[in-house]
Amino acid sequence: MLGHNRRMSGAECLADMLEGYGVTHVFHVPAVLRKTFAVMETRTKIKRLHVHGEKAAAYMADGYARASGKPGICAAQVIGALNLAAGLRDAWLAHSPVIAMTGGRDPKTKFRKVYQEIDDVPAFEPVTKFNATIDEVARFPDMVRQAFRVATSGTPGPVHLQFRGNEGQIDAEEAEMEPLCESQFAQLPPFRPAPDEASVRTALEHLEKAARPVIVAGGGVRASGAAPELIALAEALQIPVATSLNGKDAIPGDHPIAVGVVGSYSRESANRVVGLADLVCFIGTETGGMTTHFWAVPKIGTPAIQIDIDAEAIGRNYPLVVGINGDAKVTLARMLGAADRASAGKRKGWVEEVNKIRQEWVAKYRSALTSDAVPIRPERICAELSKHVPENAIVAVDTGHAGMWMGGMYDLTSPRQSYMRSAGHLGWAFPAGLGAKCACPERPVVTFTGDAGLWYHIAEIETAARWRINAVTVVNNNASGNQSKRGFDRVYGGTQTEQARELWTFSKVNFARIAEDMGALGIRVERPVEIAPALEHALKANRPVIIDVVTDIDALAPLAVS
Ligand SMILES: Cc1ncc(C[n+]2csc(CCOP(=O)(O)OP(=O)(O)O)c2C)c(N)n1
């Protein structure tokens, strides 16, 4: 209720508003908004996580946001601002609602070479939907509301608020303010715009007529919570479902109509099925390079439908037979309501063919997925995770090889499992998994990363131990960044010199021992049969756990087919 101002400090106003929006954790490196952090202690229940680096703080806020659908909050003083901006890059690429707060310039000392200061605002421009400065304390309420509104609306994404004073000391000033919160923008999605009936009808006509249609579901399906409607429509019309990496949890991998992740970090059978389609229905995916293997799967020109909440995304990469602008859940529900289920019969042959392709993939990779080799094959880790990750778990996955292994080889086994992955930044998954666990403490969190990925933010093991963030992190430890091996083979003309390995290998390290020293539980796994018991032990430990799996440096993930 507006119009009920009272005199209060910016700190009190900000603390009350964050609490009002349901924020439970703030990830920061001091010192920024000191007064706000101080008053939070008595006015709110918000946990103030002091972490080891601003980029990790941003990744934790991102993991928190992706796991809960609520904006994640991170903060840094002026000198750490660009470290924080760097951490927003993945949230930007993945459309994750992160709100970053930094200290900024004071008009009193601007341009006088004041300690640590530069103009950081432009650096946030490419990684935010809204990049703003707060120069007057009375603006706290409307600017914080705008931050939540922008982060969650339409296609979600990061926001930056810079507070005056290199530590944001503006928060100590007072004004007449009302810390009003709009709960609608406290989580995704704030609005569910409905599609127009005519485009729904046209899309259904095309889908019902098609002999070999495929749905490609993306992160927009997870942001909308539209998985049940997606699966119901696919079942009703018998249309196979592939997903982007960002939409992997839109349908469990073991669902009879799921074909897996399509694109570059993908499953061969998914690319084959999408490549054979006579109609592709894109839902909540930006049809980017990774999801389409750089627009080769499906080929440009394949008849396509695109459903998206962002009107400007519709038709960007594929000419469409029809585009639908609307929320995924509402649109799919409308389509389900009007679908001619009798048309499903004509796709019996297609579904059988798709099934055969799925089975061929299983047969081709069975020996790798069940391999007893020592050092351990990553495929075997993925298969063990598919079998043993709890049905309500959140799985966080790094990029590079980790993204390839898990994107292609891991299957979600329940609609209650969530999957989130780095949108490209190595090192994202470990802190993001910690953020996810903060957001959803009652759900198991299992993170999969390579050793290069873990090294980035290894210091946060101490944060996890200090705050009892009981996520389980599985490290594919091949003492290298071996995804880079193929690329170096190529530039060395096929065979690398012995010295070339210095470009992509590391020392052999026991991460379990390091974890123990930092206050977490460390488990070292050297044989495949030890993976399942290690996971079981870790999930029961009620402690942060690092499972250090010693793997084969020569194991390279299969490349995408087109
Ligand atoms: C910030 C960033 N820098 C560089 C890269 C390029 N990159 C992709 S994978 C990779 C190595 C991955 O190594 P690791 O996590 O150990 O997994 P492995 O390939 O050994 O399985 C690198 C350097 C990246 N994705 N992100």
PDB file of N, CA and C in Angstrom, residues 3 30 35 81 123 163 183 241 253 263 331 365-366 371 391 404 426 437 446 484 487 510 541 549:
ATOM      1  N   GLY A   3       1.944   5.227   0.029  1.00  0.00           N
ATOM      2  CA  GLY A   3       1.457   6.404   0.739  1.00  0.00           C
ATOM      3  C   GLY A   3       1.590   6.273   2.243  1.00  0.00           C
ATOM      4  N   PRO A  30      32.861  -8.554   1.405  1.00  0.00           N
ATOM      5  CA  PRO A  30      32.829  -7.223   2.012  1.00  0.00           C
ATOM      6  C   PRO A  30      33.832  -6.305   1.325  1.00  0.00           C
ATOM      7  N   LYS A  35      26.001  -1.100   6.413  1.00  0.00           N
ATOM      8  CA  LYS A  35      24.911  -0.794   7.350  1.00  0.00           C
ATOM      9  C   LYS A  35      23.730  -1.739   7.100  1.00  0.00           C
ATOM     10  N   ALA A  81      33.599  -4.929  -8.177  1.00  0.00           N
ATOM     11  CA  ALA A  81      32.413  -4.859  -9.039  1.00  0.00           C
ATOM     12  C   ALA A  81      32.585  -5.637 -10.346  1.00  0.00           C
ATOM     13  N   ALA A 123      30.494  -1.753 -17.678  1.00  0.00           N
ATOM     14  CA  ALA A 123      30.853  -3.173 -17.740  1.00  0.00           C
ATOM     15  C   ALA A 123      29.660  -4.084 -17.446  1.00  0.00           C
ATOM     16  N   PHE A 163      24.998   1.387  -5.844  1.00  0.00           N
ATOM     17  CA  PHE A 163      24.628   2.304  -4.760  1.00  0.00           C
ATOM     18  C   PHE A 163      25.726   3.339  -4.557  1.00  0.00           C
ATOM     19  N   SER A 183       4.806  -8.915  -4.288  1.00  0.00           N
ATOM     20  CA  SER A 183       5.143 -10.338  -4.180  1.00  0.00           C
ATOM     21  C   SER A 183       5.075 -11.051  -5.538  1.00  0.00           C
ATOM     22  N   VAL A 241      10.069 -35.735 -27.776  1.00  0.00           N
ATOM     23  CA  VAL A 241      10.561 -34.487 -27.185  1.00  0.00           C
ATOM     24  C   VAL A 241      12.082 -34.550 -27.029  1.00  0.00           C
ATOM     25  N   GLY A 253      14.634 -38.348 -18.643  1.00  0.00           N
ATOM     26  CA  GLY A 253      15.319 -39.042 -19.736  1.00  0.00           C
ATOM     27  C   GLY A 253      14.755 -40.417 -20.006  1.00  0.00           C
ATOM     28  N   GLY A 263      21.706 -30.949 -30.101  1.00  0.00           N
ATOM     29  CA  GLY A 263      22.620 -29.826 -30.316  1.00  0.00           C
ATOM     30  C   GLY A 263      24.065 -30.256 -30.246  1.00  0.00           C
ATOM     31  N   THR A 331       0.234 -21.691 -22.909  1.00  0.00           N
ATOM     32  CA  THR A 331       0.120 -22.049 -24.323  1.00  0.00           C
ATOM     33  C   THR A 331      -0.043 -23.560 -24.483  1.00  0.00           C
ATOM     34  N   TYR A 365      26.467 -47.408 -26.606  1.00  0.00           N
ATOM     35  CA  TYR A 365      27.219 -46.903 -25.449  1.00  0.00           C
ATOM     36  C   TYR A 365      27.151 -47.806 -24.214  1.00  0.00           C
ATOM     37  N   ARG A 366      26.488 -48.980 -24.366  1.00  0.00           N
ATOM     38  CA  ARG A 366      26.318 -49.834 -23.187  1.00  0.00           C
ATOM     39  C   ARG A 366      27.660 -50.172 -22.538  1.00  0.00           C
ATOM     40  N   SER A 371      31.264 -49.701 -18.031  1.00  0.00           N
ATOM     41  CA  SER A 371      32.685 -50.064 -18.042  1.00  0.00           C
ATOM     42  C   SER A 371      33.278 -50.224 -16.632  1.00  0.00           C
ATOM     43  N   GLU A 391      15.343 -39.033  -6.321  1.00  0.00           N
ATOM     44  CA  GLU A 391      14.306 -38.621  -7.269  1.00  0.00           C
ATOM     45  C   GLU A 391      13.910 -37.150  -7.125  1.00  0.00           C
ATOM     46  N   MET A 404      29.256 -32.017 -21.695  1.00  0.00           N
ATOM     47  CA  MET A 404      29.075 -33.018 -22.759  1.00  0.00           C
ATOM     48  C   MET A 404      28.730 -34.386 -22.173  1.00  0.00           C
ATOM     49  N   LEU A 426      33.436 -22.223 -17.418  1.00  0.00           N
ATOM     50  CA  LEU A 426      34.069 -23.268 -16.616  1.00  0.00           C
ATOM     51  C   LEU A 426      34.180 -22.760 -15.176  1.00  0.00           C
ATOM     52  N   LYS A 437      21.742 -25.324  -3.096  1.00  0.00           N
ATOM     53  CA  LYS A 437      21.480 -25.985  -1.806  1.00  0.00           C
ATOM     54  C   LYS A 437      20.974 -24.967  -0.777  1.00  0.00           C
ATOM     55  N   VAL A 446      23.414 -32.520  -6.205  1.00  0.00           N
ATOM     56  CA  VAL A 446      24.581 -33.259  -6.687  1.00  0.00           C
ATOM     57  C   VAL A 446      25.191 -32.467  -7.849  1.00  0.00           C
ATOM     58  N   SER A 484      40.245 -30.011 -24.014  1.00  0.00           N
ATOM     59  CA  SER A 484      41.096 -29.224 -24.915  1.00  0.00           C
ATOM     60  C   SER A 484      42.019 -30.100 -25.757  1.00  0.00           C
ATOM     61  N   GLY A 487      41.572 -30.192 -29.655  1.00  0.00           N
ATOM     62  CA  GLY A 487      41.939 -28.929 -30.304  1.00  0.00           C
ATOM     63  C   GLY A 487      43.444 -28.783 -30.433  1.00  0.00           C
ATOM     64  N   ASN A 510      44.797 -34.904  -4.844  1.00  0.00           N
ATOM     65  CA  ASN A 510      43.728 -35.638  -4.167  1.00  0.00           C
ATOM     66  C   ASN A 510      42.753 -34.617  -3.562  1.00  0.00           C
ATOM     67  N   ALA A 541      25.497 -37.968   4.606  1.00  0.00           N
ATOM     68  CA  ALA A 541      26.510 -37.435   5.534  1.00  0.00           C
ATOM     69  C   ALA A 541      26.073 -36.163   6.246  1.00  0.00           C
ATOM     70  N   VAL A 549      36.752 -38.497  -8.055  1.00  0.00           N
ATOM     71  CA  VAL A 549      36.770 -39.731  -8.855  1.00  0.00           C
ATOM     72  C   VAL A 549      37.956 -39.680  -9.822  1.00  0.00           C
TER      73      VAL A 549
END
